[in-house]
Amino acid sequence: MEFAELIKTPRADNVVLHRPFHPAVEGTLCLTGHHLIFSSRRRDNAEELWLLHSNIDSIEKRFVGSLGTIVIKCKDLRIIQLDIPGMEECLNIASSIEALSTLDSVTLMYPFFYRPMFEVLEDGWSSFLLEQEFEHLSSVTNEWRLSCVNKDFSVCPSYPPVVIVPKSVDDEALRKVALFRYGGRFPVLSYYHKKNGMAMLRSSQPLTGTNGRRCKEDEKLINATLRSGRRGFVIDTRPLNVAQQARAKGGGFEQEVHYPQWRRIHKYIERFHILQESFIKLVEACNDQSHNMDRWLSKLEASNWLTHIKELLTAACLAAQCIDREGASVLVHGSEGTDSTLQVTSLAQIILDPRCRTIRGFEALVVREWLQAGHPFQQRCAQSAYSNSKQKWEAPVFLLFLECVWQIHRQFPCSFEFNEHFLILLFEHAYASQFGTFLGNNESERAKLKLPQKTMSLWSWVNRPEELSRFQNPIYEANSLVIWPSVAPQSLQLWEGIFLRWNRPSRFLEEAEEERINIIKYNKELQAKVNVLRRQLAEMETDGEVQEEE
Amino acid sequence: VENVRLLNRLSSRRAVVGTLYLTATHVIFVENGSESRKETWVLHSQISSIEKQATTATGCPLLIRCKNFQVIHLVIPQERDCHDVYISLIRLARPVKYEELYCFSFNPKLDKEEREQGWKLVDLNEEYNRMGVPNNYWQISDVNRDYGVCDSYPTEVYVPKSATAHIIVGSSKFRSRRRFPALSYYCKGNNASICRSSQPLSGFSARCLEDEQMLQAIRKANPGSDFIYVVDTRPKLNAMANRAAGKGYENEDNYSNIKFQFIGIENIHVMRNSLQKMLEVCELKSPSMSDFLWGLENSGWLKHIKAIMDAGIFIAKAVAEEGVSVLVHCSDGWDRTAQVCSVASLLLDPYYRTMKGFMVLIEKDWVSFGHKFNHRYGNLDGDPKEISPVIDQFIECVWQLMEQFPCAFEFNERFLIHIQHHIYSCQFGNFLCNSQKERRELKIKERTYSLWAHLWKNRADYLNPLYRSDHSQTQGTLHPQIAPCNFLYKFWSGMYNRFEKGLHPRQSVTDYLMAVKEETQQLEEELEVLQERLANLQKSQSGNNKVKSKQQDRSKEFGLYTSNNSLANTPQEYSSDLKSFPSRSPSQGDEDSALILTQDNLKSSDPDLSANSDQESGVEDLSCRSPSGGGCVPSEDSGKDSDEAVFLAG
């Protein structure tokens, strides 16, 4: 496959670039296999725009005479406009962009071609191994073991090769349980709450079917996480009627007769195309140019986006509450166990575990609970809010998770080591990236694509000290407590950093951020100075005393 | 009354039992329980409404709504007690004489001199001088010295130099309540000004030569411009309806060189209802996101806020960018006009964005120009139709601007909230009565204290840590985004859900940064002291011939050197060694101690951080606010594994 075949006009001059809050710039447009590059002609401060084709969500073209205009809408929600003189050039460029931004094969994506310009200090592909996590776990409990039952992805294609399961359950039993759970996703450990030894498990729905099939091994597995005489909670992310209907298709839920020690709670979390539509409506509302205040609020309401945020946060808080307050173990699942399940388990960890609120810990959480847990990134993030494709597997599941983290962050601004930009970065890279981290739908696919060998990991780049400093929260103070966010509507806000990022003036907010950093920086500098002097003085004084004694 | 239960309206689980006291000035609820005995104090003047609900098995519920948006839900065991409390409160909450108000009994233990100093903190003459008047174009007029022309205006009014007393009096006769055009803000840089008045009594065809001359005089006072804007802040329909009553608006044909402009801000009745609707939304027990957003939209509140902002932005733009003077009026020129003039001034002049300047601004555009505080905020029992959250809206506009320009204001959100509180509290005399005339008659300054002095004394609490007088946002005119900008206007939960702490962010960036800045200041001082002590020590030790080697034993080479040559080591060399010392060592382990220092200092000086330990209590807030209802996880014995789990209750 030659990209050159797709590029009919590689270069156009006298193109004018329009962006909101920037003056229009004239320059040259170039198309390469993976980038749209615009560089201004002005010699004094040449402006350059590099846009990944994979970041382009949709493209519109229109003509006034021979002046063509292309409107490019990106997956990161930015909208730019290019005025291109010459109808033919414009048409060629538009069709090239269209073709290049919708390449079918993963191996043609930019991460396979990207060559880093930085020195790799630490290979991100091996930064977060489950083995390390298990080692950490082993230091506090010996009730769990690492199982390699899935080492060739045969038991569960969407699970990683190693998982953590109760020690008392052997691989043979796991194989049986896998047959009883949708997609082979048997219950595995998601989080261990050191404070009281309670565990959070996740899985997919049990395949009880209409005749109420049961699986003794499944019962034994999840019961192994309970303290004697105590009960656990199953948090089902579907409403009861949906769970009941699932039985007709072979799915189902844990019935109380077979799971007497478990109490089931249905906490509905919206899925798939409903989320995608909500996303599209919200972005539409944010781009609405009308001056009418009422229309804004009703559009915001009609998008239902904040309702989804509220429901999701509530479910996560509930899971956290069961573990921390009720001292109970929790099993979380929906249907497939790859979307709402992961949202709930990962958010509950943000609430419960201070480690997840550090940069490194949050990266580990994303790796463990999203990438390794088999959230199908490639399907879900194939398109963003401007696409017309409306494929049923597209959904902003990960974005919702990131926004919930942001909402908690807003309520506990001093408890997170990272800042908002870090969350935005993850959103961007999940949708389009030069790194291979978010390619593929699960570990099995990533292994087949040989991503660790052929592409660079996002973590290799982001964990370099010079990058990391941009994502640090200046006012972070480690907080070892559980943080309980409010889920009242008054406490939730639209995430402007994502949705209004390109249509609000950000200068003043950036200045405020700078000022915050400066205040902290100056304080630290002074502290260092004072400490030096203090010590110096102390030394001189003790010496003085020694002298006097002598 | 004993054994009263104070309900938390979010959750019946969190009710507390205590004793209710009624004093001459306050309602006080004291919780039973030995350790905390938390007290809730409510000023009678804060009470907006009292509602007695049907008696239930547990007692008689009494609902007290306050003007600062606090809602207190009490249950009193005996119906008779409840009735007595109800009757007393109704009487106490609606005083009929100014003398009954709290400010006449409030005594902050200041002597007479301090009180007088307090009242002098904000001086409007000084303010007009700061603006640059009087000058060649503007002069102070004594035409209203005995309130003879307009009883709701101050005695000292600035008018164009070419406006004679005859013109002023003539113009005043052609304006509602005789509120003739007077200077509100003067822009030194380009001579453009903002003037304010009430509507003209033009009816369908009346004109008044003096009024036309007055507007002409305003135009002439700005030689750089050949017209003025006349901004009528009412919706056009309202203004036209007024014509039938012999009032109305300026006819462009009769006035030379004016450009007339309507800006549709609704009247006080619409605003009152809007607030009422929004508060109902805030009071919903566990609203869904849709309930909340629908309710917010239906209240229209943010739309009204935006309308006021838009008017202010229009005027600021006319003055700053076009250099054109503006005359603003509404009907009487004391509500919308005050809002719009003060928003415009705030945008135009950085001074009003400082703490002192903001006090001056309220004093100038609201207090001195006869905003009817008593009527609007119901200090004395009066016509409920006169009540309207006019200044509340202005205060919210300021907050909305603070959200958009985080570094531009010297003060923080708390400052605004406390001002709002005291506009209703009647604890200070500033906002009593409806006009300067009434306040003078009551001898407010001799008998009460000034809020401004009180706020100024505690100014450290009200500082915005991000404000720096040399910051670019601090300078010049603020230019808020005009379109699209609807999303920039947000619900202000810090104000309208002020007393529900569970809804607010649990950690305050402002307080954190203030604590850091405070520590920074201490460090600066300590640094200075240390440097001085070090210098002294060096001097005294360098004068000492018996310098010992131990002083340098950290550095082995030097230690060796000096111990070998201790006698030969001259003072000069020693001190030069010392000087190089700091630059070598700061990274060596000072960082640990620095870290410890931060935490210690912050924990002690920052209540919001030490409140971290309370965070776990957040679980209760969560459970009661979540639509899952029920709150806590069901107890073990309650469950029969029914499919309808308790969490689904909502």
CSV table of N, CA, C and O in Angstrom, one decimal, chain A residues 21 231 233 262-266 290-294 298 301 318 325-326 411-415 477 479 481 486 488 490-491 496 505 508 511 515 522-523 527 531 534-535 537 539 541 543 547 550, chain B residues 289-290 294 297 405 465 468 471-473 481 483 486-487 490 497 502-503 506-507 512 516 519-520 524 526 533-534 541 544 548 551 554 590 594 612 615-616 619 622 633-634 636 641 643 645 647-648:
chain,number,residue,atom,x,y,z
A,21,PHE,N,-10.7,32.1,17.7
A,21,PHE,CA,-9.8,32.8,18.6
A,21,PHE,C,-8.4,33.0,18.0
A,21,PHE,O,-7.5,33.4,18.8
A,231,ARG,N,-21.6,-11.1,53.9
A,231,ARG,CA,-22.2,-11.2,52.6
A,231,ARG,C,-21.5,-10.2,51.6
A,231,ARG,O,-20.7,-9.3,52.0
A,233,PHE,N,-21.8,-8.0,47.7
A,233,PHE,CA,-22.8,-7.4,46.8
A,233,PHE,C,-22.4,-7.6,45.3
A,233,PHE,O,-21.2,-7.5,45.0
A,262,TRP,N,-24.9,-13.4,48.5
A,262,TRP,CA,-24.7,-12.2,47.7
A,262,TRP,C,-26.0,-11.5,47.5
A,262,TRP,O,-27.1,-12.1,47.3
A,263,ARG,N,-25.9,-10.2,47.6
A,263,ARG,CA,-27.1,-9.4,47.4
A,263,ARG,C,-26.9,-8.6,46.1
A,263,ARG,O,-25.8,-8.0,45.9
A,264,ARG,N,-27.9,-8.7,45.3
A,264,ARG,CA,-27.7,-8.1,44.0
A,264,ARG,C,-28.3,-6.7,43.9
A,264,ARG,O,-29.4,-6.4,44.4
A,265,ILE,N,-27.6,-5.8,43.3
A,265,ILE,CA,-28.1,-4.4,43.2
A,265,ILE,C,-28.0,-4.1,41.7
A,265,ILE,O,-26.9,-4.2,41.1
A,266,HIS,N,-29.1,-3.6,41.1
A,266,HIS,CA,-29.1,-3.2,39.7
A,266,HIS,C,-28.9,-1.7,39.7
A,266,HIS,O,-29.7,-0.9,40.3
A,290,SER,N,-25.8,30.4,18.8
A,290,SER,CA,-26.9,31.3,19.1
A,290,SER,C,-26.7,32.0,20.4
A,290,SER,O,-25.9,31.6,21.2
A,291,HIS,N,-27.4,33.1,20.6
A,291,HIS,CA,-27.2,33.9,21.8
A,291,HIS,C,-28.2,33.6,22.9
A,291,HIS,O,-28.2,34.3,23.9
A,292,ASN,N,-29.0,32.6,22.6
A,292,ASN,CA,-30.1,32.4,23.5
A,292,ASN,C,-29.7,31.5,24.7
A,292,ASN,O,-29.4,30.3,24.5
A,293,MET,N,-29.8,32.1,25.9
A,293,MET,CA,-29.4,31.3,27.1
A,293,MET,C,-30.2,30.1,27.3
A,293,MET,O,-29.8,29.0,27.6
A,294,ASP,N,-31.6,30.2,27.0
A,294,ASP,CA,-32.4,29.1,27.3
A,294,ASP,C,-32.1,27.9,26.4
A,294,ASP,O,-32.1,26.8,26.8
A,298,SER,N,-31.4,24.1,27.7
A,298,SER,CA,-32.2,22.9,27.3
A,298,SER,C,-31.4,21.9,26.4
A,298,SER,O,-31.7,20.7,26.5
A,301,GLU,N,-29.4,19.9,28.7
A,301,GLU,CA,-30.2,19.0,29.4
A,301,GLU,C,-30.6,17.8,28.4
A,301,GLU,O,-30.5,16.7,28.8
A,318,LEU,N,-21.3,3.9,45.0
A,318,LEU,CA,-22.0,2.8,45.7
A,318,LEU,C,-21.1,1.6,45.8
A,318,LEU,O,-21.0,1.0,46.9
A,325,ARG,N,-17.4,1.1,53.5
A,325,ARG,CA,-18.3,1.4,54.6
A,325,ARG,C,-19.0,0.1,55.2
A,325,ARG,O,-19.2,-0.1,56.3
A,326,GLU,N,-19.4,-0.8,54.2
A,326,GLU,CA,-20.1,-2.0,54.6
A,326,GLU,C,-19.2,-3.1,54.9
A,326,GLU,O,-19.6,-4.2,55.4
A,411,GLN,N,-13.8,18.4,42.8
A,411,GLN,CA,-14.2,18.5,44.2
A,411,GLN,C,-13.1,18.3,45.2
A,411,GLN,O,-13.2,18.7,46.3
A,412,PHE,N,-12.0,17.7,44.8
A,412,PHE,CA,-10.9,17.5,45.6
A,412,PHE,C,-9.6,17.9,44.9
A,412,PHE,O,-8.8,17.1,44.6
A,413,PRO,N,-9.5,19.2,44.6
A,413,PRO,CA,-8.5,19.7,43.8
A,413,PRO,C,-7.0,19.5,44.3
A,413,PRO,O,-6.1,19.6,43.6
A,414,CYS,N,-6.9,19.2,45.6
A,414,CYS,CA,-5.6,19.1,46.1
A,414,CYS,C,-5.2,17.6,46.3
A,414,CYS,O,-4.1,17.3,46.7
A,415,SER,N,-6.1,16.7,45.9
A,415,SER,CA,-5.8,15.3,46.2
A,415,SER,C,-5.3,14.5,45.0
A,415,SER,O,-5.1,13.3,45.1
A,477,GLU,N,-1.3,17.6,47.5
A,477,GLU,CA,-0.9,17.2,48.8
A,477,GLU,C,-1.4,15.8,49.0
A,477,GLU,O,-2.6,15.6,49.1
A,479,ASN,N,-3.2,12.6,49.9
A,479,ASN,CA,-4.3,12.5,50.8
A,479,ASN,C,-4.6,11.0,50.9
A,479,ASN,O,-5.1,10.4,50.0
A,481,LEU,N,-6.8,9.5,52.4
A,481,LEU,CA,-8.2,9.1,52.8
A,481,LEU,C,-9.0,8.7,51.6
A,481,LEU,O,-8.7,8.9,50.4
A,486,SER,N,-19.6,14.5,45.9
A,486,SER,CA,-21.0,14.8,45.9
A,486,SER,C,-21.5,14.5,44.4
A,486,SER,O,-20.8,14.9,43.5
A,488,ALA,N,-24.7,15.4,43.6
A,488,ALA,CA,-25.9,16.3,43.4
A,488,ALA,C,-25.7,17.1,42.1
A,488,ALA,O,-24.5,17.4,41.7
A,490,GLN,N,-26.0,20.1,41.5
A,490,GLN,CA,-25.3,21.4,41.8
A,490,GLN,C,-23.8,21.2,41.8
A,490,GLN,O,-23.1,22.1,41.7
A,491,SER,N,-23.4,20.0,42.1
A,491,SER,CA,-22.0,19.7,42.2
A,491,SER,C,-21.3,19.3,40.9
A,491,SER,O,-20.1,19.2,40.9
A,496,GLU,N,-15.4,21.8,30.8
A,496,GLU,CA,-15.1,22.8,29.8
A,496,GLU,C,-13.8,22.5,29.1
A,496,GLU,O,-13.6,22.8,27.9
A,505,PRO,N,-12.4,31.6,25.2
A,505,PRO,CA,-11.1,32.2,25.3
A,505,PRO,C,-10.4,31.6,26.5
A,505,PRO,O,-10.9,31.6,27.6
A,508,PHE,N,-7.2,33.7,29.9
A,508,PHE,CA,-7.2,34.1,31.3
A,508,PHE,C,-7.2,32.9,32.2
A,508,PHE,O,-6.6,33.0,33.3
A,511,GLU,N,-3.6,31.9,32.4
A,511,GLU,CA,-2.8,32.8,33.2
A,511,GLU,C,-3.0,32.5,34.7
A,511,GLU,O,-2.1,32.5,35.5
A,515,GLU,N,-0.2,31.4,37.4
A,515,GLU,CA,-0.1,32.1,38.7
A,515,GLU,C,-0.1,31.1,39.8
A,515,GLU,O,0.7,31.3,40.8
A,522,TYR,N,7.5,29.7,44.1
A,522,TYR,CA,8.2,30.7,44.9
A,522,TYR,C,8.3,30.2,46.3
A,522,TYR,O,9.3,30.4,47.0
A,523,ASN,N,7.2,29.7,46.8
A,523,ASN,CA,7.1,29.2,48.2
A,523,ASN,C,8.2,28.1,48.4
A,523,ASN,O,8.9,28.1,49.4
A,527,GLN,N,11.5,28.2,50.8
A,527,GLN,CA,11.7,27.2,51.8
A,527,GLN,C,13.1,26.6,51.8
A,527,GLN,O,13.7,26.4,52.8
A,531,ASN,N,15.8,26.9,54.7
A,531,ASN,CA,16.4,25.7,55.3
A,531,ASN,C,17.9,25.7,55.3
A,531,ASN,O,18.5,25.3,56.3
A,534,ARG,N,19.0,28.1,58.0
A,534,ARG,CA,18.7,27.6,59.3
A,534,ARG,C,19.8,26.6,59.7
A,534,ARG,O,20.3,26.6,60.8
A,535,ARG,N,20.1,25.7,58.8
A,535,ARG,CA,21.1,24.7,59.1
A,535,ARG,C,22.5,25.3,59.4
A,535,ARG,O,23.2,25.0,60.3
A,537,LEU,N,23.1,28.3,60.3
A,537,LEU,CA,23.0,29.0,61.6
A,537,LEU,C,23.2,28.0,62.7
A,537,LEU,O,23.9,28.2,63.7
A,539,GLU,N,24.5,25.2,62.8
A,539,GLU,CA,25.9,24.7,62.8
A,539,GLU,C,26.8,25.7,63.5
A,539,GLU,O,27.6,25.3,64.4
A,541,GLU,N,26.0,27.9,65.5
A,541,GLU,CA,25.7,28.1,66.9
A,541,GLU,C,26.2,27.0,67.8
A,541,GLU,O,26.8,27.2,68.8
A,543,ASP,N,28.7,25.2,67.0
A,543,ASP,CA,30.2,25.4,67.0
A,543,ASP,C,30.5,26.4,68.0
A,543,ASP,O,31.5,26.3,68.8
A,547,GLN,N,32.9,26.0,71.2
A,547,GLN,CA,34.0,26.9,71.5
A,547,GLN,C,34.0,27.4,72.9
A,547,GLN,O,35.0,27.4,73.6
A,550,GLU,N,34.9,24.8,75.3
A,550,GLU,CA,36.3,24.6,75.3
A,550,GLU,C,37.0,25.7,76.1
A,550,GLU,O,38.1,25.7,76.6
B,289,MET,N,-30.5,15.2,37.2
B,289,MET,CA,-29.8,16.2,36.4
B,289,MET,C,-30.8,16.9,35.5
B,289,MET,O,-30.8,18.2,35.4
B,290,SER,N,-31.8,16.2,35.0
B,290,SER,CA,-32.8,16.9,34.1
B,290,SER,C,-33.7,17.8,34.9
B,290,SER,O,-33.9,18.9,34.5
B,294,TRP,N,-33.7,21.6,33.8
B,294,TRP,CA,-35.0,22.2,33.4
B,294,TRP,C,-35.4,23.3,34.3
B,294,TRP,O,-35.8,24.4,33.8
B,297,GLU,N,-33.4,26.3,33.8
B,297,GLU,CA,-33.7,27.0,32.6
B,297,GLU,C,-35.1,27.7,32.7
B,297,GLU,O,-35.2,28.9,32.3
B,405,PHE,N,-12.4,35.7,34.6
B,405,PHE,CA,-11.1,36.4,34.8
B,405,PHE,C,-10.6,36.1,36.2
B,405,PHE,O,-10.7,37.0,37.0
B,465,PRO,N,-5.9,34.9,46.0
B,465,PRO,CA,-4.5,34.7,45.9
B,465,PRO,C,-3.9,34.9,44.5
B,465,PRO,O,-2.7,35.1,44.4
B,468,ARG,N,-2.7,40.0,41.3
B,468,ARG,CA,-1.4,40.6,41.5
B,468,ARG,C,-1.6,42.0,40.8
B,468,ARG,O,-2.1,42.0,39.7
B,471,HIS,N,-0.4,42.3,37.3
B,471,HIS,CA,-0.8,41.2,36.3
B,471,HIS,C,-1.6,41.8,35.1
B,471,HIS,O,-2.3,42.8,35.3
B,472,SER,N,-1.4,41.2,34.0
B,472,SER,CA,-2.0,41.8,32.8
B,472,SER,C,-3.6,41.9,32.9
B,472,SER,O,-4.2,42.8,32.4
B,473,GLN,N,-4.1,40.8,33.5
B,473,GLN,CA,-5.6,40.8,33.7
B,473,GLN,C,-6.1,41.9,34.6
B,473,GLN,O,-7.3,42.3,34.5
B,481,GLN,N,-16.2,37.6,26.7
B,481,GLN,CA,-16.5,37.0,25.4
B,481,GLN,C,-18.0,37.3,25.1
B,481,GLN,O,-18.9,37.2,26.0
B,483,ALA,N,-20.0,36.3,22.0
B,483,ALA,CA,-20.7,35.2,21.4
B,483,ALA,C,-19.7,34.2,20.8
B,483,ALA,O,-18.7,34.6,20.2
B,486,ASN,N,-23.1,31.6,26.0
B,486,ASN,CA,-24.1,31.2,26.9
B,486,ASN,C,-23.5,30.3,28.0
B,486,ASN,O,-23.9,30.4,29.1
B,487,PHE,N,-22.7,29.4,27.5
B,487,PHE,CA,-22.1,28.4,28.4
B,487,PHE,C,-21.2,29.0,29.5
B,487,PHE,O,-20.8,28.4,30.4
B,490,LYS,N,-22.8,30.3,34.6
B,490,LYS,CA,-23.0,29.1,35.3
B,490,LYS,C,-23.8,29.3,36.6
B,490,LYS,O,-23.9,30.4,37.1
B,497,ASN,N,-26.7,27.6,47.1
B,497,ASN,CA,-26.7,26.4,48.0
B,497,ASN,C,-25.6,26.6,49.1
B,497,ASN,O,-24.9,25.7,49.5
B,502,GLY,N,-22.0,20.1,51.7
B,502,GLY,CA,-21.7,18.9,51.0
B,502,GLY,C,-21.7,19.0,49.5
B,502,GLY,O,-21.2,18.1,48.9
B,503,LEU,N,-22.3,20.0,49.0
B,503,LEU,CA,-22.4,20.1,47.5
B,503,LEU,C,-21.2,20.8,47.0
B,503,LEU,O,-21.0,20.8,45.8
B,506,ARG,N,-14.7,19.9,48.2
B,506,ARG,CA,-14.3,19.7,49.5
B,506,ARG,C,-13.0,20.3,49.9
B,506,ARG,O,-12.6,20.4,51.0
B,507,GLN,N,-12.2,20.6,48.9
B,507,GLN,CA,-11.0,21.3,49.1
B,507,GLN,C,-11.0,22.6,48.3
B,507,GLN,O,-11.4,22.7,47.2
B,512,TYR,N,-6.3,27.1,50.0
B,512,TYR,CA,-4.9,26.5,50.0
B,512,TYR,C,-3.9,27.5,49.6
B,512,TYR,O,-2.8,27.6,50.2
B,516,VAL,N,-0.6,29.0,51.5
B,516,VAL,CA,0.7,29.0,51.0
B,516,VAL,C,1.3,30.4,50.9
B,516,VAL,O,2.5,30.6,51.3
B,519,GLU,N,2.3,31.5,54.3
B,519,GLU,CA,3.5,30.8,54.7
B,519,GLU,C,4.7,31.5,54.0
B,519,GLU,O,5.8,31.7,54.5
B,520,THR,N,4.5,31.8,52.7
B,520,THR,CA,5.6,32.4,51.9
B,520,THR,C,6.0,33.7,52.6
B,520,THR,O,7.2,34.0,52.7
B,524,GLU,N,9.6,34.7,54.0
B,524,GLU,CA,10.3,35.9,53.5
B,524,GLU,C,10.9,36.6,54.8
B,524,GLU,O,12.0,37.0,54.8
B,526,GLU,N,11.3,35.3,57.7
B,526,GLU,CA,12.3,34.5,58.4
B,526,GLU,C,13.7,34.6,57.7
B,526,GLU,O,14.7,34.7,58.3
B,533,ARG,N,20.9,37.5,61.2
B,533,ARG,CA,21.6,36.8,62.3
B,533,ARG,C,22.9,36.1,61.9
B,533,ARG,O,23.9,36.2,62.6
B,534,LEU,N,22.8,35.6,60.7
B,534,LEU,CA,24.0,34.9,60.1
B,534,LEU,C,25.1,36.0,60.0
B,534,LEU,O,26.3,35.7,60.3
B,541,GLN,N,32.0,36.0,65.0
B,541,GLN,CA,32.9,34.8,65.0
B,541,GLN,C,34.2,35.1,64.2
B,541,GLN,O,35.2,34.6,64.5
B,544,ASN,N,36.5,36.5,66.2
B,544,ASN,CA,37.1,35.6,67.2
B,544,ASN,C,38.3,34.9,66.6
B,544,ASN,O,38.2,34.3,65.5
B,548,LYS,N,37.3,27.3,65.1
B,548,LYS,CA,37.5,25.8,65.2
B,548,LYS,C,37.2,25.1,63.9
B,548,LYS,O,36.3,25.5,63.1
B,551,GLN,N,33.6,23.7,62.4
B,551,GLN,CA,32.6,24.4,61.7
B,551,GLN,C,32.5,23.9,60.2
B,551,GLN,O,31.6,24.2,59.5
B,554,ARG,N,31.6,19.3,57.7
B,554,ARG,CA,30.7,18.7,56.7
B,554,ARG,C,31.5,18.5,55.4
B,554,ARG,O,31.3,17.5,54.6
B,590,ASP,N,17.9,18.9,52.5
B,590,ASP,CA,17.1,19.9,53.0
B,590,ASP,C,15.7,19.7,52.5
B,590,ASP,O,14.7,20.2,53.0
B,594,ALA,N,12.1,20.5,54.2
B,594,ALA,CA,11.3,21.4,53.6
B,594,ALA,C,9.9,20.9,53.5
B,594,ALA,O,8.9,21.6,53.7
B,612,ASN,N,-9.6,17.8,56.0
B,612,ASN,CA,-9.4,16.5,55.3
B,612,ASN,C,-9.9,15.4,56.1
B,612,ASN,O,-10.4,14.4,55.6
B,615,GLN,N,-13.4,14.2,55.6
B,615,GLN,CA,-13.8,13.9,54.3
B,615,GLN,C,-14.6,12.6,54.3
B,615,GLN,O,-15.5,12.4,53.5
B,616,GLU,N,-14.3,11.7,55.2
B,616,GLU,CA,-15.0,10.5,55.2
B,616,GLU,C,-16.5,10.7,55.5
B,616,GLU,O,-17.3,9.8,55.1
B,619,VAL,N,-19.5,10.5,52.9
B,619,VAL,CA,-20.3,9.3,52.5
B,619,VAL,C,-21.7,9.6,52.8
B,619,VAL,O,-22.6,9.2,52.0
B,622,LEU,N,-23.2,11.8,50.2
B,622,LEU,CA,-23.3,11.0,49.0
B,622,LEU,C,-24.6,10.2,49.0
B,622,LEU,O,-25.4,10.2,48.1
B,633,VAL,N,-26.2,1.2,52.7
B,633,VAL,CA,-26.4,-0.2,52.2
B,633,VAL,C,-27.4,-0.8,53.2
B,633,VAL,O,-27.3,-0.6,54.4
B,634,PRO,N,-28.3,-1.6,52.7
B,634,PRO,CA,-29.3,-2.2,53.6
B,634,PRO,C,-28.6,-3.1,54.6
B,634,PRO,O,-27.6,-3.7,54.4
B,636,GLU,N,-28.0,-6.1,57.2
B,636,GLU,CA,-28.0,-7.6,56.9
B,636,GLU,C,-29.4,-8.2,57.0
B,636,GLU,O,-29.8,-9.0,56.1
B,641,ASP,N,-33.1,-10.7,49.6
B,641,ASP,CA,-32.6,-10.8,48.2
B,641,ASP,C,-33.8,-10.6,47.2
B,641,ASP,O,-33.9,-11.2,46.2
B,643,ASP,N,-35.6,-8.8,44.3
B,643,ASP,CA,-35.0,-8.2,43.1
B,643,ASP,C,-34.9,-6.7,43.1
B,643,ASP,O,-34.1,-6.1,42.5
B,645,ALA,N,-33.7,-4.1,44.7
B,645,ALA,CA,-32.7,-3.7,45.7
B,645,ALA,C,-33.0,-2.3,46.1
B,645,ALA,O,-33.6,-1.5,45.4
B,647,PHE,N,-31.2,0.1,46.5
B,647,PHE,CA,-30.5,1.2,45.8
B,647,PHE,C,-31.3,1.7,44.6
B,647,PHE,O,-31.0,2.7,44.0
B,648,LEU,N,-32.3,0.9,44.2
B,648,LEU,CA,-33.1,1.3,43.1
B,648,LEU,C,-34.2,2.2,43.4
B,648,LEU,O,-35.0,2.6,42.6
